[in-house]
Amino acid sequence: MSNLTDKQREFHLQKMRTRFNRLDLNQDGFISREDYELMATKLQEYGKLDEEKAERTRNAITSVADRMGLKPGVKIPAEEAAQKASKGFLSMTHDQQLASIKTFYPIFEALDLNNDGSISLEEFKVYFRIIAPDLSDADVTHTFNMIDSDRNGEISREEFMAAGFDFVYGVEETEISKVFFGPLMS
Ligand SMILES: [Ca+2]
Ligand SMILES: [Ca+2]
Ligand SMILES: [Ca+2]
């Protein structure tokens, strides 16, 4: 992806900024393991998970932190994380991008609170209450509807992967890209 315009690169960076701003759950300006642990704790609490699911969720979420090299004590400024992620994702070949899709699986598993294979609106609201507590119900529902591309009221694994793929790798200003992590931040 070397022939991208400045506008496309800037749009992609804006998405990554939004992503890390949302994932900086303790809002200290840094991305660290603590943010991911807080995510697991809040999913357990808000999602009223039983012990087994809570444990699986924590493992899934911390595997994401592990993949990012976030060992205990490591802190990356959110802006640096966004710049690095944008550069890294945009320099991958299409085959590398497709192969990396499986890294989204643990997130999907974690958001499917009742393990029925899809994410309901209620489950999605639990997640957004954690990453974007400032958003209105209507905004969250809009994001949900954008990801639920066949509009059957449930987000399937395939729909989640497709939306995540557009958000993480896409450079076009699609609506899904603009709302996947809530409205874009600059
Ligand atoms: Ca943080
Ligand atoms: Ca579910
Ligand atoms: Ca659907």
mmCIF file of C-alpha atoms and ligand atoms in Angstrom:
data_model
loop_
_atom_site.group_PDB
_atom_site.id
_atom_site.type_symbol
_atom_site.label_atom_id
_atom_site.label_comp_id
_atom_site.label_asym_id
_atom_site.label_seq_id
_atom_site.Cartn_x
_atom_site.Cartn_y
_atom_site.Cartn_z
ATOM 1 C CA MET A 1 0.000 0.000 0.000
ATOM 2 C CA SER A 2 2.606 2.520 -1.071
ATOM 3 C CA ASN A 3 0.510 4.653 -3.383
ATOM 4 C CA LEU A 4 -1.751 6.118 -0.745
ATOM 5 C CA THR A 5 -2.646 9.783 -0.713
ATOM 6 C CA ASP A 6 -1.888 12.007 2.265
ATOM 7 C CA LYS A 7 -5.616 12.264 2.852
ATOM 8 C CA GLN A 8 -5.963 8.481 3.069
ATOM 9 C CA ARG A 9 -3.027 8.234 5.452
ATOM 10 C CA GLU A 10 -4.436 11.008 7.624
ATOM 11 C CA PHE A 11 -7.854 9.347 7.701
ATOM 12 C CA HIS A 12 -6.301 6.045 8.711
ATOM 13 C CA LEU A 13 -4.269 7.702 11.456
ATOM 14 C CA GLN A 14 -7.411 9.402 12.742
ATOM 15 C CA LYS A 15 -9.063 5.989 13.064
ATOM 16 C CA MET A 16 -6.112 4.621 15.023
ATOM 17 C CA ARG A 17 -6.138 7.705 17.275
ATOM 18 C CA THR A 18 -9.804 7.105 17.974
ATOM 19 C CA ARG A 19 -9.147 3.441 18.663
ATOM 20 C CA PHE A 20 -6.383 4.048 21.197
ATOM 21 C CA ASN A 21 -8.182 6.949 22.796
ATOM 22 C CA ARG A 22 -11.137 4.616 23.363
ATOM 23 C CA LEU A 23 -8.913 1.765 24.556
ATOM 24 C CA ASP A 24 -7.137 4.046 27.032
ATOM 25 C CA LEU A 25 -9.755 3.059 29.583
ATOM 26 C CA ASN A 26 -8.091 4.663 32.592
ATOM 27 C CA GLN A 27 -7.628 7.819 30.474
ATOM 28 C CA ASP A 28 -4.023 8.481 31.490
ATOM 29 C CA GLY A 29 -2.893 9.133 27.920
ATOM 30 C CA PHE A 30 -0.990 5.845 27.726
ATOM 31 C CA ILE A 31 -1.829 2.387 26.450
ATOM 32 C CA SER A 32 -0.793 -0.263 28.931
ATOM 33 C CA ARG A 33 -1.759 -3.669 30.213
ATOM 34 C CA GLU A 34 -3.845 -1.934 32.879
ATOM 35 C CA ASP A 35 -6.265 -0.688 30.217
ATOM 36 C CA TYR A 36 -6.843 -4.221 28.951
ATOM 37 C CA GLU A 37 -7.193 -5.596 32.464
ATOM 38 C CA LEU A 38 -9.725 -2.894 33.201
ATOM 39 C CA MET A 39 -11.614 -3.932 30.070
ATOM 40 C CA ALA A 40 -11.772 -7.544 31.311
ATOM 41 C CA THR A 41 -12.890 -6.434 34.783
ATOM 42 C CA LYS A 42 -15.624 -4.205 33.395
ATOM 43 C CA LEU A 43 -16.850 -6.865 30.965
ATOM 44 C CA GLN A 44 -17.142 -9.227 33.926
ATOM 45 C CA GLU A 45 -18.962 -6.652 36.037
ATOM 46 C CA TYR A 46 -21.290 -5.032 33.458
ATOM 47 C CA GLY A 47 -21.844 -8.290 31.601
ATOM 48 C CA LYS A 48 -22.515 -10.167 34.862
ATOM 49 C CA LEU A 49 -20.247 -13.000 33.703
ATOM 50 C CA ASP A 50 -19.981 -16.244 35.599
ATOM 51 C CA GLU A 51 -16.522 -17.291 36.771
ATOM 52 C CA GLU A 52 -15.736 -19.530 33.832
ATOM 53 C CA LYS A 53 -16.683 -16.941 31.202
ATOM 54 C CA ALA A 54 -14.909 -14.200 33.175
ATOM 55 C CA GLU A 55 -11.723 -16.250 33.155
ATOM 56 C CA ARG A 56 -11.983 -16.953 29.420
ATOM 57 C CA THR A 57 -12.707 -13.309 28.736
ATOM 58 C CA ARG A 58 -9.712 -12.188 30.778
ATOM 59 C CA ASN A 59 -7.467 -14.616 28.888
ATOM 60 C CA ALA A 60 -8.806 -13.413 25.541
ATOM 61 C CA ILE A 61 -8.335 -9.750 26.412
ATOM 62 C CA THR A 62 -4.865 -10.188 27.895
ATOM 63 C CA SER A 63 -3.804 -12.177 24.815
ATOM 64 C CA VAL A 64 -4.446 -8.976 22.870
ATOM 65 C CA ALA A 65 -2.227 -7.025 25.298
ATOM 66 C CA ASP A 66 0.441 -9.727 24.962
ATOM 67 C CA ARG A 67 0.391 -9.464 21.191
ATOM 68 C CA MET A 68 0.971 -5.742 21.504
ATOM 69 C CA GLY A 69 3.993 -6.360 23.713
ATOM 70 C CA LEU A 70 2.295 -4.776 26.708
ATOM 71 C CA LYS A 71 4.103 -6.493 29.522
ATOM 72 C CA PRO A 72 3.329 -5.290 33.047
ATOM 73 C CA GLY A 73 4.838 -1.834 33.518
ATOM 74 C CA VAL A 74 5.101 -1.034 29.795
ATOM 75 C CA LYS A 75 3.314 2.190 28.829
ATOM 76 C CA ILE A 76 3.030 3.555 25.310
ATOM 77 C CA PRO A 77 1.744 7.104 24.742
ATOM 78 C CA ALA A 78 -1.618 6.778 22.964
ATOM 79 C CA GLU A 79 -0.444 9.012 20.103
ATOM 80 C CA GLU A 80 2.675 6.898 19.583
ATOM 81 C CA ALA A 81 0.577 3.718 19.615
ATOM 82 C CA ALA A 82 -1.708 5.240 16.964
ATOM 83 C CA GLN A 83 1.187 6.324 14.725
ATOM 84 C CA LYS A 84 2.865 2.931 15.016
ATOM 85 C CA ALA A 85 -0.340 0.999 14.374
ATOM 86 C CA SER A 86 -1.200 3.116 11.353
ATOM 87 C CA LYS A 87 2.239 2.675 9.820
ATOM 88 C CA GLY A 88 2.285 -1.041 10.617
ATOM 89 C CA PHE A 89 -1.177 -1.830 9.254
ATOM 90 C CA LEU A 90 -0.705 0.201 6.083
ATOM 91 C CA SER A 91 2.606 -1.455 5.272
ATOM 92 C CA MET A 92 1.205 -4.985 5.405
ATOM 93 C CA THR A 93 0.557 -6.888 2.196
ATOM 94 C CA HIS A 94 -3.013 -7.967 1.502
ATOM 95 C CA ASP A 95 -2.090 -11.578 2.323
ATOM 96 C CA GLN A 96 -0.610 -10.508 5.637
ATOM 97 C CA GLN A 97 -3.780 -8.529 6.346
ATOM 98 C CA LEU A 98 -6.004 -11.520 5.606
ATOM 99 C CA ALA A 99 -3.835 -13.784 7.752
ATOM 100 C CA SER A 100 -4.075 -11.340 10.633
ATOM 101 C CA ILE A 101 -7.881 -11.476 10.752
ATOM 102 C CA LYS A 102 -7.754 -14.296 13.264
ATOM 103 C CA THR A 103 -6.282 -11.862 15.771
ATOM 104 C CA PHE A 104 -9.803 -10.364 16.004
ATOM 105 C CA TYR A 105 -11.293 -13.682 17.137
ATOM 106 C CA PRO A 106 -10.551 -13.231 20.852
ATOM 107 C CA ILE A 107 -12.300 -9.847 20.795
ATOM 108 C CA PHE A 108 -15.397 -11.329 19.211
ATOM 109 C CA GLU A 109 -15.414 -14.173 21.763
ATOM 110 C CA ALA A 110 -15.092 -11.676 24.584
ATOM 111 C CA LEU A 111 -17.994 -9.525 23.351
ATOM 112 C CA ASP A 112 -20.263 -12.535 22.835
ATOM 113 C CA LEU A 113 -21.096 -12.566 26.526
ATOM 114 C CA ASN A 114 -23.524 -15.516 26.424
ATOM 115 C CA ASN A 115 -21.461 -17.603 23.953
ATOM 116 C CA ASP A 116 -24.277 -18.057 21.453
ATOM 117 C CA GLY A 117 -22.055 -17.248 18.482
ATOM 118 C CA SER A 118 -23.272 -13.720 17.826
ATOM 119 C CA ILE A 119 -23.255 -10.301 19.453
ATOM 120 C CA SER A 120 -26.672 -8.941 20.374
ATOM 121 C CA LEU A 121 -27.444 -5.238 20.741
ATOM 122 C CA GLU A 122 -27.487 -5.668 24.521
ATOM 123 C CA GLU A 123 -24.048 -7.277 24.478
ATOM 124 C CA PHE A 124 -22.756 -4.567 22.193
ATOM 125 C CA LYS A 125 -24.080 -1.896 24.558
ATOM 126 C CA VAL A 126 -22.118 -3.451 27.422
ATOM 127 C CA TYR A 127 -18.951 -3.131 25.354
ATOM 128 C CA PHE A 128 -19.620 0.464 24.318
ATOM 129 C CA ARG A 129 -20.515 1.429 27.861
ATOM 130 C CA ILE A 130 -16.912 0.450 28.646
ATOM 131 C CA ILE A 131 -15.032 2.003 25.739
ATOM 132 C CA ALA A 132 -17.323 4.949 24.978
ATOM 133 C CA PRO A 133 -19.488 5.841 27.985
ATOM 134 C CA ASP A 134 -20.068 9.328 26.543
ATOM 135 C CA LEU A 135 -22.011 8.052 23.526
ATOM 136 C CA SER A 136 -25.777 8.204 23.318
ATOM 137 C CA ASP A 137 -27.888 5.101 22.942
ATOM 138 C CA ALA A 138 -28.702 6.209 19.401
ATOM 139 C CA ASP A 139 -24.998 6.454 18.480
ATOM 140 C CA VAL A 140 -24.274 2.997 19.866
ATOM 141 C CA THR A 141 -27.260 1.536 18.030
ATOM 142 C CA HIS A 142 -26.101 3.214 14.820
ATOM 143 C CA THR A 143 -22.667 1.593 15.136
ATOM 144 C CA PHE A 144 -24.308 -1.749 15.878
ATOM 145 C CA ASN A 145 -26.534 -1.452 12.806
ATOM 146 C CA MET A 146 -23.573 -0.565 10.591
ATOM 147 C CA ILE A 147 -21.703 -3.698 11.690
ATOM 148 C CA ASP A 148 -24.864 -5.851 11.435
ATOM 149 C CA SER A 149 -24.714 -5.656 7.646
ATOM 150 C CA ASP A 150 -27.559 -8.112 6.955
ATOM 151 C CA ARG A 151 -29.722 -6.241 9.518
ATOM 152 C CA ASN A 152 -30.949 -9.357 11.308
ATOM 153 C CA GLY A 153 -30.397 -7.811 14.732
ATOM 154 C CA GLU A 154 -27.280 -9.833 15.574
ATOM 155 C CA ILE A 155 -23.633 -9.297 14.717
ATOM 156 C CA SER A 156 -22.199 -12.542 13.360
ATOM 157 C CA ARG A 157 -18.521 -13.393 13.521
ATOM 158 C CA GLU A 158 -18.229 -12.728 9.767
ATOM 159 C CA GLU A 159 -19.898 -9.330 10.083
ATOM 160 C CA PHE A 160 -17.638 -8.364 12.962
ATOM 161 C CA MET A 161 -14.524 -9.481 11.071
ATOM 162 C CA ALA A 162 -15.571 -7.606 7.924
ATOM 163 C CA ALA A 163 -16.211 -4.385 9.856
ATOM 164 C CA GLY A 164 -13.016 -4.758 11.866
ATOM 165 C CA PHE A 165 -11.070 -5.376 8.676
ATOM 166 C CA ASP A 166 -12.437 -2.202 7.097
ATOM 167 C CA PHE A 167 -11.631 -0.206 10.226
ATOM 168 C CA VAL A 168 -8.121 -1.550 10.696
ATOM 169 C CA TYR A 169 -6.956 -1.712 7.071
ATOM 170 C CA GLY A 170 -9.315 0.442 5.030
ATOM 171 C CA VAL A 171 -8.314 3.917 3.875
ATOM 172 C CA GLU A 172 -11.624 4.954 2.346
ATOM 173 C CA GLU A 173 -13.984 7.092 4.392
ATOM 174 C CA THR A 174 -16.704 4.476 4.771
ATOM 175 C CA GLU A 175 -19.449 4.984 7.346
ATOM 176 C CA ILE A 176 -18.410 1.810 9.170
ATOM 177 C CA SER A 177 -14.868 3.153 9.493
ATOM 178 C CA LYS A 178 -16.236 6.382 10.914
ATOM 179 C CA VAL A 179 -18.242 4.731 13.682
ATOM 180 C CA PHE A 180 -16.618 1.373 14.479
ATOM 181 C CA PHE A 181 -15.051 2.766 17.669
ATOM 182 C CA GLY A 182 -17.601 5.543 17.972
ATOM 183 C CA PRO A 183 -17.329 8.877 16.121
ATOM 184 C CA LEU A 184 -13.785 9.678 14.986
ATOM 185 C CA MET A 185 -11.639 11.850 17.194
ATOM 186 C CA SER A 186 -8.888 14.099 15.884
HETATM 187 CA CA CA B 1 -4.203 4.050 29.916
HETATM 188 CA CA CA B 2 -24.271 -13.443 22.233
HETATM 189 CA CA CA B 3 -26.307 -9.850 11.240
#
